[in-house]
Coordinates of C-alpha atoms in Angstrom, one line a residue:
Chain D
M1 CA -9.7 -26.2 -57.3
S2 CA -12.1 -23.6 -57.0
E3 CA -10.4 -22.2 -53.9
S4 CA -7.3 -21.5 -55.6
T5 CA -9.2 -20.1 -58.6
K6 CA -10.5 -17.6 -56.2
K7 CA -7.3 -16.6 -54.5
K8 CA -4.5 -16.6 -57.5
P9 CA -5.4 -13.3 -59.1
E10 CA -5.2 -11.6 -56.1
R11 CA -2.3 -13.1 -54.8
D12 CA -0.4 -11.7 -58.0
E13 CA -1.2 -8.2 -57.2
S14 CA -0.2 -8.3 -53.6
S15 CA 2.9 -10.4 -54.0
K16 CA 4.8 -7.9 -56.6
P17 CA 7.2 -5.5 -55.0
P18 CA 6.2 -1.9 -55.1
A19 CA 6.5 -0.2 -58.4
P20 CA 9.5 1.8 -59.7
P21 CA 8.1 5.1 -60.8
K22 CA 9.2 4.7 -64.1
R23 CA 5.7 4.0 -65.6
S24 CA 2.4 4.9 -64.0
V25 CA 0.8 2.3 -62.1
I26 CA -2.1 1.8 -64.3
H27 CA 0.3 0.6 -67.1
R28 CA 1.8 -2.1 -65.0
K29 CA 1.5 -5.6 -65.7
W30 CA -0.2 -6.7 -62.6
F31 CA -2.6 -3.8 -62.6
V32 CA -3.4 -4.3 -66.4
V33 CA -4.1 -8.1 -65.8
T34 CA -6.3 -7.2 -62.7
I35 CA -8.5 -4.7 -64.3
F36 CA -9.2 -7.1 -67.2
L37 CA -10.1 -10.1 -65.1
L38 CA -11.7 -8.2 -62.3
P39 CA -15.2 -8.2 -63.5
F40 CA -15.3 -11.8 -64.6
V41 CA -13.4 -13.2 -61.6
L42 CA -15.7 -11.2 -59.2
L43 CA -18.7 -12.6 -60.9
F44 CA -17.4 -15.9 -61.2
V45 CA -16.4 -16.0 -57.5
V46 CA -19.6 -14.8 -56.1
F47 CA -22.2 -16.5 -58.6
R48 CA -20.3 -19.8 -59.2
V49 CA -17.7 -20.6 -56.6
Y50 CA -19.6 -19.4 -53.7
A51 CA -22.8 -20.8 -55.1
I52 CA -21.5 -24.3 -55.4
G53 CA -20.1 -24.3 -52.0
H54 CA -23.4 -22.8 -50.7
A55 CA -25.2 -25.7 -52.5
V56 CA -23.2 -28.1 -50.8
V57 CA -23.4 -26.5 -47.5
M58 CA -27.3 -26.5 -47.7
S59 CA -27.6 -30.2 -48.7
F60 CA -26.5 -31.0 -45.2
Q61 CA -28.9 -28.8 -43.7
D62 CA -32.5 -28.6 -42.9
I63 CA -33.9 -25.2 -43.8
Q64 CA -37.2 -23.9 -42.8
G65 CA -38.3 -21.7 -45.9
V66 CA -36.4 -18.8 -47.4
G67 CA -34.4 -16.8 -44.7
G68 CA -35.8 -19.2 -42.0
Q69 CA -33.9 -21.1 -39.5
S70 CA -31.5 -23.6 -40.8
E71 CA -30.2 -26.6 -38.9
W72 CA -27.3 -29.0 -39.5
I73 CA -28.4 -32.3 -39.9
G74 CA -25.4 -34.2 -41.7
L75 CA -26.2 -36.9 -44.1
G76 CA -30.0 -36.5 -43.2
N77 CA -31.2 -35.1 -46.6
Y78 CA -29.2 -37.7 -48.5
L79 CA -30.4 -40.7 -46.4
Q80 CA -33.8 -39.5 -47.0
L81 CA -33.2 -39.2 -50.6
A82 CA -31.9 -42.9 -50.5
T83 CA -35.2 -44.1 -49.3
D84 CA -37.4 -41.7 -51.3
S85 CA -39.4 -43.6 -54.0
T86 CA -40.2 -40.5 -55.7
F87 CA -36.7 -39.8 -56.3
Y88 CA -36.2 -43.1 -57.7
L89 CA -38.9 -42.7 -60.0
A90 CA -37.6 -39.4 -61.2
L91 CA -34.1 -41.0 -61.7
R92 CA -35.6 -43.9 -63.6
N93 CA -37.5 -41.5 -65.8
T94 CA -34.3 -39.4 -66.8
A95 CA -32.4 -42.2 -67.2
A96 CA -34.8 -43.7 -69.7
Y97 CA -34.8 -40.2 -71.3
V98 CA -31.2 -39.9 -71.5
A99 CA -31.0 -43.4 -72.9
G100 CA -33.5 -42.8 -75.4
T101 CA -32.1 -39.3 -76.7
L102 CA -28.9 -41.2 -77.0
A103 CA -30.1 -43.8 -79.1
V104 CA -31.7 -41.5 -81.5
L105 CA -29.6 -38.2 -81.3
I106 CA -26.4 -39.7 -82.1
P107 CA -26.8 -42.2 -85.1
F108 CA -29.7 -40.2 -86.7
P109 CA -28.1 -37.0 -87.0
F110 CA -24.8 -38.6 -88.0
V111 CA -26.5 -40.6 -91.0
L112 CA -28.0 -37.3 -92.0
A113 CA -24.9 -35.5 -91.8
A114 CA -23.0 -38.2 -93.9
L115 CA -25.7 -38.2 -96.4
L116 CA -25.5 -34.5 -96.8
H117 CA -21.6 -35.1 -96.7
T118 CA -21.6 -37.5 -99.7
G119 CA -22.4 -34.9 -102.4
L120 CA -25.3 -36.9 -103.6
V121 CA -27.9 -34.4 -102.3
R122 CA -28.6 -31.3 -104.1
R123 CA -29.2 -28.1 -102.4
T124 CA -27.8 -29.2 -99.2
T125 CA -28.0 -25.9 -97.6
M126 CA -31.8 -25.9 -98.0
F127 CA -32.1 -29.1 -96.3
R128 CA -29.8 -28.4 -93.6
T129 CA -31.7 -25.3 -92.9
A130 CA -35.0 -27.1 -92.7
I131 CA -33.6 -29.5 -90.0
F132 CA -31.8 -26.7 -88.2
L133 CA -35.2 -24.4 -87.8
P134 CA -36.4 -26.2 -84.6
V135 CA -33.2 -25.4 -82.9
L136 CA -34.2 -21.8 -82.8
T137 CA -37.5 -22.5 -81.0
S138 CA -37.5 -22.4 -77.4
L139 CA -38.1 -25.5 -75.1
V140 CA -41.2 -23.6 -74.1
V141 CA -42.6 -23.6 -77.7
V142 CA -41.4 -27.0 -78.1
G143 CA -43.8 -28.1 -75.3
V144 CA -46.4 -26.0 -76.7
I145 CA -46.3 -27.3 -80.2
F146 CA -46.1 -30.9 -79.0
S147 CA -48.8 -30.5 -76.4
L148 CA -51.1 -30.5 -79.4
L149 CA -49.2 -32.5 -82.0
L150 CA -49.2 -35.4 -79.3
S151 CA -52.9 -35.0 -78.3
T152 CA -55.3 -37.8 -78.9
N153 CA -56.7 -36.3 -82.2
G154 CA -53.3 -34.7 -83.1
L155 CA -51.1 -35.0 -86.1
L156 CA -49.0 -37.7 -85.1
N157 CA -51.9 -40.1 -84.3
Q158 CA -53.6 -39.1 -87.8
V159 CA -50.4 -40.1 -89.4
L160 CA -50.1 -43.3 -87.5
A161 CA -53.9 -44.0 -88.2
T162 CA -52.9 -43.8 -92.0
F163 CA -50.4 -46.8 -91.5
G164 CA -53.0 -48.6 -89.5
F165 CA -51.7 -48.1 -86.0
E166 CA -54.0 -47.4 -83.1
P167 CA -54.0 -43.8 -81.9
Q168 CA -52.0 -43.4 -78.7
A169 CA -52.9 -41.3 -75.7
W170 CA -49.4 -40.1 -75.7
L171 CA -49.5 -37.4 -73.0
Q172 CA -52.1 -39.2 -70.7
T173 CA -50.3 -42.6 -70.4
Q174 CA -47.5 -43.0 -67.8
H175 CA -45.2 -45.2 -69.8
L176 CA -45.7 -43.0 -73.1
A177 CA -44.2 -40.1 -71.3
V178 CA -40.5 -40.6 -72.0
P179 CA -41.1 -41.8 -75.5
A180 CA -43.0 -38.4 -76.1
L181 CA -40.4 -36.6 -74.5
V182 CA -37.7 -38.4 -77.0
I183 CA -39.8 -37.5 -79.9
M184 CA -39.7 -33.9 -78.8
A185 CA -36.0 -34.0 -78.3
T186 CA -35.8 -35.6 -81.7
W187 CA -37.3 -32.6 -83.2
R188 CA -35.6 -29.9 -81.1
W189 CA -32.0 -31.3 -81.3
T190 CA -31.3 -33.1 -84.4
G191 CA -30.2 -30.1 -86.5
L192 CA -27.7 -28.9 -83.9
N193 CA -26.1 -32.4 -83.9
V194 CA -26.1 -32.4 -87.6
I195 CA -24.2 -29.3 -87.6
Y196 CA -21.7 -30.6 -85.2
F197 CA -21.3 -33.9 -87.4
T198 CA -21.0 -32.0 -90.6
T199 CA -18.3 -29.7 -89.3
G200 CA -16.5 -32.9 -87.9
L201 CA -16.9 -34.7 -91.4
S202 CA -15.7 -31.5 -93.3
N203 CA -12.5 -31.8 -91.4
I204 CA -11.7 -35.4 -92.7
D205 CA -9.4 -35.3 -95.8
N206 CA -11.2 -35.5 -98.9
D207 CA -8.5 -37.6 -100.5
L208 CA -9.2 -40.3 -98.2
Y209 CA -12.6 -40.7 -99.7
E210 CA -11.4 -40.5 -103.1
S211 CA -8.8 -43.2 -102.9
A212 CA -11.3 -45.3 -101.1
A213 CA -13.7 -45.0 -104.2
V214 CA -10.9 -45.6 -106.4
D215 CA -10.2 -48.9 -104.4
G216 CA -13.8 -49.8 -105.2
A217 CA -15.4 -48.8 -101.7
G218 CA -19.0 -48.1 -102.3
I219 CA -21.0 -45.3 -100.1
F220 CA -21.8 -47.9 -97.3
R221 CA -18.2 -49.1 -96.9
R222 CA -16.8 -45.3 -97.2
F223 CA -19.4 -44.5 -94.4
W224 CA -18.7 -47.3 -92.3
Y225 CA -14.8 -47.5 -92.5
L226 CA -13.8 -43.7 -93.1
S227 CA -16.6 -41.5 -91.8
V228 CA -17.3 -43.2 -88.6
P229 CA -14.1 -43.9 -87.2
L230 CA -12.6 -40.7 -88.2
S231 CA -15.5 -39.1 -86.5
K232 CA -14.8 -40.4 -83.3
P233 CA -13.9 -37.1 -81.4
I234 CA -16.9 -35.3 -82.4
I235 CA -19.3 -38.3 -81.7
L236 CA -17.8 -38.2 -78.3
F237 CA -18.3 -34.7 -78.1
V238 CA -21.9 -35.0 -79.0
T239 CA -22.4 -38.0 -76.8
V240 CA -21.4 -35.9 -73.7
L241 CA -23.3 -33.0 -74.6
T242 CA -26.4 -35.0 -75.2
L243 CA -26.1 -36.8 -71.9
F244 CA -25.4 -33.3 -70.1
N245 CA -28.5 -32.0 -71.5
G246 CA -30.4 -35.0 -71.2
F247 CA -30.1 -35.3 -67.4
Q248 CA -31.0 -31.7 -67.0
L249 CA -34.6 -32.2 -68.5
F250 CA -37.1 -29.8 -67.2
V251 CA -38.9 -27.4 -69.4
E252 CA -40.8 -29.8 -71.9
P253 CA -42.7 -31.8 -69.1
F254 CA -43.1 -28.7 -67.0
I255 CA -44.9 -27.0 -69.9
I256 CA -47.0 -30.1 -70.8
W257 CA -47.9 -31.5 -67.2
G258 CA -46.8 -28.9 -65.0
T259 CA -45.2 -29.8 -61.6
G260 CA -47.6 -32.6 -61.3
A261 CA -45.3 -34.4 -63.8
G262 CA -48.3 -35.9 -65.7
P263 CA -49.9 -39.5 -65.3
G264 CA -48.4 -41.6 -62.6
Q265 CA -45.6 -38.6 -62.7
G266 CA -44.4 -40.3 -65.9
G267 CA -42.9 -37.1 -67.0
L268 CA -41.0 -36.5 -63.5
S269 CA -37.5 -35.6 -64.0
I270 CA -34.9 -35.0 -61.5
V271 CA -34.8 -31.2 -61.9
M272 CA -38.5 -31.3 -61.9
L273 CA -38.3 -33.0 -58.4
L274 CA -35.5 -30.3 -57.4
Y275 CA -37.7 -27.5 -58.6
R276 CA -41.0 -29.1 -56.8
E277 CA -39.2 -29.6 -53.5
A278 CA -37.3 -26.0 -53.6
F279 CA -40.1 -23.7 -55.1
T280 CA -43.3 -25.4 -54.1
S281 CA -42.5 -27.1 -50.9
F282 CA -39.7 -24.6 -49.8
R283 CA -37.6 -27.7 -48.8
L284 CA -34.3 -25.8 -49.6
G285 CA -31.9 -28.2 -48.0
Y286 CA -33.5 -31.3 -49.2
A287 CA -33.6 -29.9 -52.9
S288 CA -29.9 -29.0 -52.5
S289 CA -29.0 -32.5 -52.0
I290 CA -30.9 -33.5 -55.1
G291 CA -28.8 -31.0 -57.1
V292 CA -25.6 -32.3 -55.6
V293 CA -26.6 -36.0 -56.5
L294 CA -27.5 -35.0 -60.1
A295 CA -24.1 -33.2 -60.3
A296 CA -22.4 -36.2 -59.1
I297 CA -24.5 -38.4 -61.6
I298 CA -23.5 -36.1 -64.5
M299 CA -19.9 -36.0 -63.5
M300 CA -19.6 -39.7 -62.9
V301 CA -21.4 -40.8 -66.4
S302 CA -19.2 -38.2 -68.1
I303 CA -15.9 -39.5 -66.8
V304 CA -16.9 -43.3 -67.6
Q305 CA -17.8 -42.2 -71.1
L306 CA -14.8 -40.3 -71.6
K307 CA -12.7 -43.5 -70.4
L308 CA -14.7 -45.7 -72.6
F309 CA -13.7 -43.8 -75.5
G310 CA -10.0 -43.8 -74.5
F311 CA -9.9 -39.8 -73.9
F312 CA -7.5 -40.2 -71.0
K313 CA -5.1 -42.4 -72.8
K314 CA -4.8 -40.3 -75.6
D315 CA -2.1 -37.9 -73.7
E316 CA 0.2 -40.9 -73.3
D317 CA 0.8 -41.8 -76.7
Chain Q
M1 CA -20.2 -20.6 -97.6
T2 CA -18.8 -23.9 -96.3
D3 CA -21.8 -25.9 -98.1
R4 CA -20.8 -24.4 -101.4
H5 CA -17.3 -25.3 -100.8
L6 CA -18.1 -28.9 -99.9
D7 CA -20.5 -29.3 -102.8
E8 CA -17.7 -28.1 -105.3
Q9 CA -15.2 -30.4 -103.5
H10 CA -17.5 -33.4 -104.4
E11 CA -18.4 -32.2 -107.7
A12 CA -14.6 -32.4 -108.4
S13 CA -13.9 -35.7 -106.8
T14 CA -16.9 -38.0 -107.1
P15 CA -17.4 -38.4 -110.9
S16 CA -13.8 -40.1 -111.4
A17 CA -14.4 -42.1 -108.2
S18 CA -17.5 -43.7 -109.4
K19 CA -16.4 -44.5 -113.0
A20 CA -13.7 -46.3 -111.2
A21 CA -15.9 -48.0 -109.1
A22 CA -18.9 -48.9 -111.1
G23 CA -17.5 -49.1 -114.7
L24 CA -20.3 -50.1 -116.8
G25 CA -23.6 -48.1 -116.0
G26 CA -21.7 -46.0 -113.2
K27 CA -23.7 -42.6 -114.4
E28 CA -26.7 -44.5 -114.2
R29 CA -26.0 -45.9 -110.7
R30 CA -24.9 -42.3 -109.4
R31 CA -28.0 -40.8 -110.6
R32 CA -30.2 -43.3 -108.9
Q33 CA -28.3 -42.8 -105.9
Q34 CA -28.6 -39.1 -106.0
L35 CA -32.5 -39.8 -106.7
I36 CA -32.8 -42.0 -103.4
A37 CA -30.6 -39.5 -101.2
T38 CA -32.4 -36.3 -102.3
A39 CA -35.8 -38.2 -101.6
I40 CA -34.9 -39.2 -98.2
M41 CA -33.7 -35.8 -97.3
S42 CA -36.7 -34.3 -98.4
L43 CA -39.0 -36.5 -96.2
V44 CA -37.0 -35.7 -93.1
A45 CA -36.9 -32.0 -94.0
L46 CA -40.6 -32.1 -94.5
A47 CA -41.1 -33.9 -90.9
F48 CA -39.0 -31.3 -89.4
L49 CA -40.8 -28.3 -90.9
I50 CA -44.3 -29.6 -90.3
P51 CA -44.5 -28.7 -86.6
L52 CA -43.2 -25.0 -87.3
Y53 CA -46.2 -24.9 -90.0
W54 CA -48.5 -26.4 -87.8
L55 CA -47.8 -23.8 -85.0
V56 CA -48.3 -20.9 -87.7
I57 CA -51.6 -22.2 -89.0
S58 CA -52.9 -23.0 -85.6
A59 CA -52.3 -19.4 -84.6
V60 CA -54.7 -18.3 -87.2
R61 CA -57.3 -20.8 -86.3
A62 CA -60.5 -20.0 -84.7
P63 CA -60.1 -20.6 -81.0
D64 CA -62.7 -23.4 -80.8
R65 CA -61.1 -25.3 -83.7
I66 CA -57.4 -25.4 -82.3
F67 CA -57.9 -28.8 -80.5
A68 CA -60.8 -30.3 -82.8
D69 CA -58.7 -29.5 -85.8
A70 CA -55.1 -30.5 -84.2
G71 CA -55.0 -33.3 -86.8
D72 CA -55.6 -31.2 -89.7
L73 CA -52.8 -29.6 -91.9
F74 CA -54.9 -27.3 -93.9
P75 CA -56.7 -24.6 -91.8
S76 CA -60.5 -24.7 -92.7
T77 CA -60.8 -21.2 -90.9
F78 CA -58.6 -18.2 -90.9
T79 CA -58.6 -15.5 -88.3
L80 CA -56.4 -13.0 -86.8
Q81 CA -58.7 -12.7 -83.7
N82 CA -56.1 -14.7 -81.4
F83 CA -53.5 -12.0 -81.9
A84 CA -56.3 -9.5 -81.3
A85 CA -56.9 -11.4 -77.9
L86 CA -53.6 -11.8 -77.1
F87 CA -52.8 -8.0 -77.0
E88 CA -56.1 -7.2 -75.2
E89 CA -56.0 -10.0 -72.5
T90 CA -52.5 -10.4 -71.8
L91 CA -49.4 -8.3 -71.1
I92 CA -47.6 -9.5 -74.2
I93 CA -46.0 -6.2 -75.1
S94 CA -44.6 -6.0 -71.7
W95 CA -43.2 -9.8 -72.1
F96 CA -41.8 -9.0 -75.3
T97 CA -39.9 -5.9 -74.2
N98 CA -38.6 -7.7 -71.1
S99 CA -37.7 -10.5 -73.2
V100 CA -35.6 -7.9 -75.2
I101 CA -34.1 -6.2 -72.4
L102 CA -32.9 -9.4 -70.8
A103 CA -31.6 -10.7 -74.3
A104 CA -29.7 -7.6 -74.9
G105 CA -28.5 -6.8 -71.4
S106 CA -27.3 -10.2 -70.8
T107 CA -25.6 -10.3 -74.2
I108 CA -23.7 -7.1 -74.2
G109 CA -22.8 -7.7 -70.4
S110 CA -21.5 -11.3 -71.0
L111 CA -19.7 -10.0 -74.0
I112 CA -17.6 -7.2 -72.3
V113 CA -17.0 -9.5 -69.2
V114 CA -15.8 -12.5 -71.4
T115 CA -13.9 -10.6 -73.8
M116 CA -12.0 -8.5 -71.3
A117 CA -11.1 -11.7 -69.2
A118 CA -10.2 -13.7 -72.2
Y119 CA -7.3 -11.1 -73.1
P120 CA -4.8 -11.5 -70.4
L121 CA -5.7 -15.3 -70.4
A122 CA -4.8 -15.6 -74.0
R123 CA -2.0 -13.1 -74.4
M124 CA -0.2 -12.4 -71.0
Q125 CA 1.8 -14.4 -68.7
F126 CA 0.9 -14.3 -65.1
R127 CA 1.1 -16.7 -62.0
G128 CA -2.3 -18.6 -61.6
R129 CA -3.4 -18.2 -65.3
N130 CA -3.9 -21.9 -65.7
V131 CA -5.4 -22.4 -62.2
L132 CA -8.1 -19.9 -63.0
F133 CA -8.8 -21.2 -66.6
I134 CA -9.1 -24.8 -65.6
G135 CA -11.2 -23.7 -62.7
V136 CA -13.6 -22.0 -64.9
L137 CA -13.9 -25.0 -67.4
A138 CA -14.5 -27.3 -64.5
S139 CA -17.4 -25.4 -63.0
H140 CA -18.7 -25.5 -66.4
M141 CA -19.1 -29.5 -66.1
L142 CA -21.4 -28.9 -63.5
P143 CA -25.2 -28.5 -64.2
F144 CA -26.6 -25.2 -63.8
H145 CA -29.4 -26.7 -61.6
L146 CA -26.8 -27.2 -58.9
L147 CA -26.8 -23.4 -58.5
L148 CA -30.5 -22.9 -58.8
I149 CA -31.1 -22.8 -55.0
P150 CA -28.1 -21.0 -53.7
L151 CA -28.5 -18.4 -56.4
F152 CA -32.3 -17.9 -55.4
V153 CA -31.2 -17.3 -51.8
L154 CA -28.5 -14.8 -53.1
M155 CA -31.0 -13.0 -55.1
V156 CA -33.4 -12.8 -52.1
D157 CA -30.6 -11.5 -49.7
L158 CA -29.3 -9.0 -52.5
N159 CA -32.9 -7.8 -52.8
L160 CA -32.7 -8.7 -56.7
M161 CA -35.8 -10.8 -56.8
D162 CA -38.3 -9.7 -59.5
T163 CA -35.8 -7.5 -61.1
H164 CA -33.9 -7.6 -64.6
L165 CA -30.8 -7.4 -63.0
G166 CA -31.4 -10.5 -60.9
V167 CA -31.9 -12.3 -64.2
I168 CA -29.0 -11.1 -65.8
V169 CA -26.0 -10.7 -63.5
P170 CA -25.7 -14.1 -62.0
L171 CA -25.1 -15.3 -65.4
L172 CA -22.7 -12.9 -66.9
A173 CA -19.4 -14.9 -66.1
H174 CA -20.2 -17.4 -68.9
P175 CA -17.6 -20.0 -68.9
F176 CA -18.1 -21.3 -72.1
G177 CA -18.0 -17.9 -73.6
L178 CA -14.6 -17.4 -71.9
F179 CA -13.3 -20.6 -73.2
Y180 CA -14.5 -19.8 -76.8
M181 CA -13.1 -16.1 -76.7
R182 CA -9.8 -17.4 -75.4
Q183 CA -9.3 -20.1 -77.9
Y184 CA -10.2 -17.2 -80.7
M185 CA -7.6 -14.8 -79.2
L186 CA -5.0 -17.5 -79.0
G187 CA -5.2 -17.6 -82.8
L188 CA -4.3 -13.9 -83.2
P189 CA -0.9 -13.2 -84.9
Q190 CA 1.7 -12.0 -82.5
D191 CA 3.2 -9.6 -85.0
L192 CA 0.2 -7.2 -84.9
L193 CA 0.1 -6.7 -81.2
D194 CA 4.1 -6.4 -81.1
A195 CA 3.8 -3.8 -83.9
A196 CA 1.2 -1.8 -81.8
R197 CA 3.4 -2.2 -78.8
V198 CA 6.4 -0.7 -80.7
D199 CA 4.3 2.1 -81.5
G200 CA 3.9 2.8 -78.0
A201 CA 0.2 1.7 -77.4
S202 CA -0.6 0.9 -74.0
E203 CA -2.3 -2.6 -73.3
Y204 CA -5.8 -0.8 -72.9
Q205 CA -5.1 0.5 -76.3
I206 CA -4.1 -2.5 -78.0
F207 CA -7.1 -4.2 -76.5
L208 CA -9.7 -1.8 -77.8
R209 CA -7.9 -1.0 -81.1
V210 CA -6.2 -4.1 -82.1
V211 CA -7.6 -7.2 -80.4
V212 CA -11.6 -6.2 -80.2
P213 CA -11.7 -5.4 -84.0
M214 CA -9.8 -8.7 -84.8
V215 CA -12.5 -11.0 -82.6
K216 CA -15.4 -9.6 -84.2
P217 CA -16.2 -12.9 -85.6
A218 CA -16.1 -14.6 -82.3
L219 CA -18.1 -11.8 -80.8
A220 CA -20.8 -12.4 -83.3
T221 CA -20.8 -16.2 -82.7
L222 CA -21.0 -15.4 -79.0
A223 CA -23.6 -12.8 -79.3
V224 CA -25.9 -15.1 -81.2
L225 CA -25.3 -17.9 -78.6
F226 CA -25.9 -15.6 -75.5
A227 CA -28.9 -13.8 -76.9
L228 CA -30.6 -17.1 -77.9
E229 CA -29.8 -18.7 -74.6
Q230 CA -31.3 -15.8 -72.8
W231 CA -34.3 -15.5 -75.1
N232 CA -35.2 -19.0 -74.7
D233 CA -34.5 -19.6 -71.1
L234 CA -37.4 -20.5 -68.8
L235 CA -36.3 -21.9 -65.6
W236 CA -34.0 -19.1 -64.1
P237 CA -36.2 -16.0 -64.9
L238 CA -39.4 -18.2 -63.9
I239 CA -37.8 -18.1 -60.3
V240 CA -36.7 -14.5 -60.0
M241 CA -39.6 -12.9 -61.8
R242 CA -42.7 -12.6 -59.6
S243 CA -45.1 -10.0 -61.0
E244 CA -46.8 -10.4 -64.5
D245 CA -45.4 -7.6 -66.2
N246 CA -42.0 -8.5 -65.5
F247 CA -42.3 -11.9 -67.0
P248 CA -40.2 -12.6 -70.2
L249 CA -42.1 -14.3 -73.3
S250 CA -41.1 -17.6 -72.0
V251 CA -42.6 -17.3 -68.4
G252 CA -45.5 -15.4 -70.0
I253 CA -46.3 -18.4 -72.1
S254 CA -46.0 -20.9 -69.3
S255 CA -48.3 -18.6 -67.0
L256 CA -50.9 -19.0 -69.8
I257 CA -50.7 -22.8 -69.7
G258 CA -50.6 -22.9 -65.9
L259 CA -54.3 -21.6 -66.0
Y260 CA -57.0 -24.0 -64.7
R261 CA -58.1 -24.0 -68.5
P262 CA -55.3 -23.1 -70.8
R263 CA -56.0 -20.8 -73.3
W264 CA -54.5 -22.4 -76.4
D265 CA -55.3 -19.6 -78.7
L266 CA -53.3 -17.2 -76.6
V267 CA -50.6 -19.7 -76.1
L268 CA -50.2 -20.5 -79.5
T269 CA -50.0 -16.8 -80.8
A270 CA -47.6 -15.9 -78.1
S271 CA -45.3 -18.8 -79.1
F272 CA -45.7 -17.7 -82.6
L273 CA -44.6 -14.3 -81.6
S274 CA -41.6 -15.6 -79.5
V275 CA -40.2 -17.6 -82.4
L276 CA -40.8 -14.9 -85.2
P277 CA -37.8 -12.6 -84.2
V278 CA -35.3 -15.4 -83.9
A279 CA -36.6 -16.8 -87.4
L280 CA -36.3 -13.4 -88.8
L281 CA -32.7 -12.7 -87.4
F282 CA -31.7 -16.4 -88.6
M283 CA -32.5 -15.4 -92.1
K284 CA -30.1 -12.2 -91.9
L285 CA -27.4 -14.1 -90.1
R286 CA -27.7 -17.8 -91.3
N287 CA -24.1 -18.0 -91.4
V288 CA -23.3 -16.9 -88.1
F289 CA -25.8 -19.5 -86.6
I290 CA -24.7 -22.5 -88.6
S291 CA -21.0 -22.2 -89.1
G292 CA -20.8 -20.4 -85.8
L293 CA -22.6 -23.1 -83.8
G294 CA -20.7 -25.8 -85.7
R295 CA -17.2 -24.3 -84.7
L296 CA -18.6 -24.3 -80.9
G297 CA -18.7 -28.2 -81.4
T298 CA -15.3 -28.5 -82.3
G299 CA -13.9 -26.4 -79.5
G300 CA -14.1 -23.0 -81.2
K301 CA -11.2 -23.6 -83.5

């Protein structure tokens, strides 16, 4: 597909017969189209199409540093990846993180959006703003804030203590690394998903709620039998987005633990491994193969998900 | 605006509904529901505000109390010496300037590139139009990290390492921006374009005088999105920028943490300064942020 993307606009301009001298050339359609598309297509071809191709090519090469020798090794990088226990650890951590964020970042924001949508809450704007503010902070700042909030004598442990729980060494325990990252994601992304769900809910015809209420459906029934099924498209959208973002986890563990990825590498994500291989070990070919596998995983999971939600069937109806 | 609208709809609809549903004591029950709902939302909102509040109070804590008082919500000390130290000991002014340059450069550049390309894709017929559009969208489904290494090699080859252009240029052709702008342009009334054409306007004049003024709301939404994305980005500038005075805020902050013993006083004040302009902008442009981002979720329509 990318091949034809690159060529099509150019073919347009060359295949047209020479201009009749009626209008000057700069007003001819092919010229106008070319002028408007040129900056985008040029940048797109160089920095996307070519780069994607180059990434795939490099994943079959053994590359000695930047600008060094590169040698074609076929599936060598992938075979090595298949037996690399660190890669499986990164894969496991990332998958756990994705599962965690999905488990939280779909139902929780949806319930909040639905609650704001019932009309029971006064000052919805104020509440929505409060929940949205974390979306404006960078992931770097999220990492900074939670480095301290999750420290041993940090705020979370203080809160837990008032409820009688033992303090946890959140950032110094291997199996608590992913839960800590999910807590951060919850804080950072809930507001954005609430906005998405709110937009979806506000597109539902209000008459439906009214007639359901007249028929005696309470708020919980209206939520379960109207809001949830009618929000299916937006739920699917947010699910794919959450998944897409989740697999690209990098900044928060990088800020908190650095490239060491914390105790027992509990915070090692796929992208962190890619970064480490590429920019601290300078194994560019090997890192490229990690990138290709990551892309393949994201594509596969997204397609499966769209299929499960019956996305492809819709066109046939 | 949307909130107000929604509220009014509910005011209008629900009283009659609850009367029908509950009969006796319906009003009482509704009041109780309102109370519970508001209480829940208040608790949730508080939980989301506390980390930000905590960032602010930690920035004004005495440096030696930052970790010691990490669980304390009420500062026992107040000092501005962390800010003074930040300005003295780091290149914070350069970092801030670099963030502004990168955000402004990539926002303006992307807007120009994307708006220009969206016009023929939305309003003109030409061969390869759909292939181009679908190709762009498909590339958007791939993670950026796949491009990280080839783009890095490319920047080295093009001699763009450690330059602002190196951070900005590779990301200018923003696939989602193109998609969003095209969707918006599809909604413009054909009559206006035709009228301009009848008046003898060239495509360039139509674009500049008719189309661009009409897509201003889309430009505003995308400007917010692009600027926020660039302002908050870490990974790509981390790879491109090598010398400390070229760092944007994000890379600067991460470099302070990367020290053998992180200087949390500097890290927290720098973090505070990086959130501040975005928060101020948000207060001014609340609607562009919230309704704009909401529309992004439903495919830009």
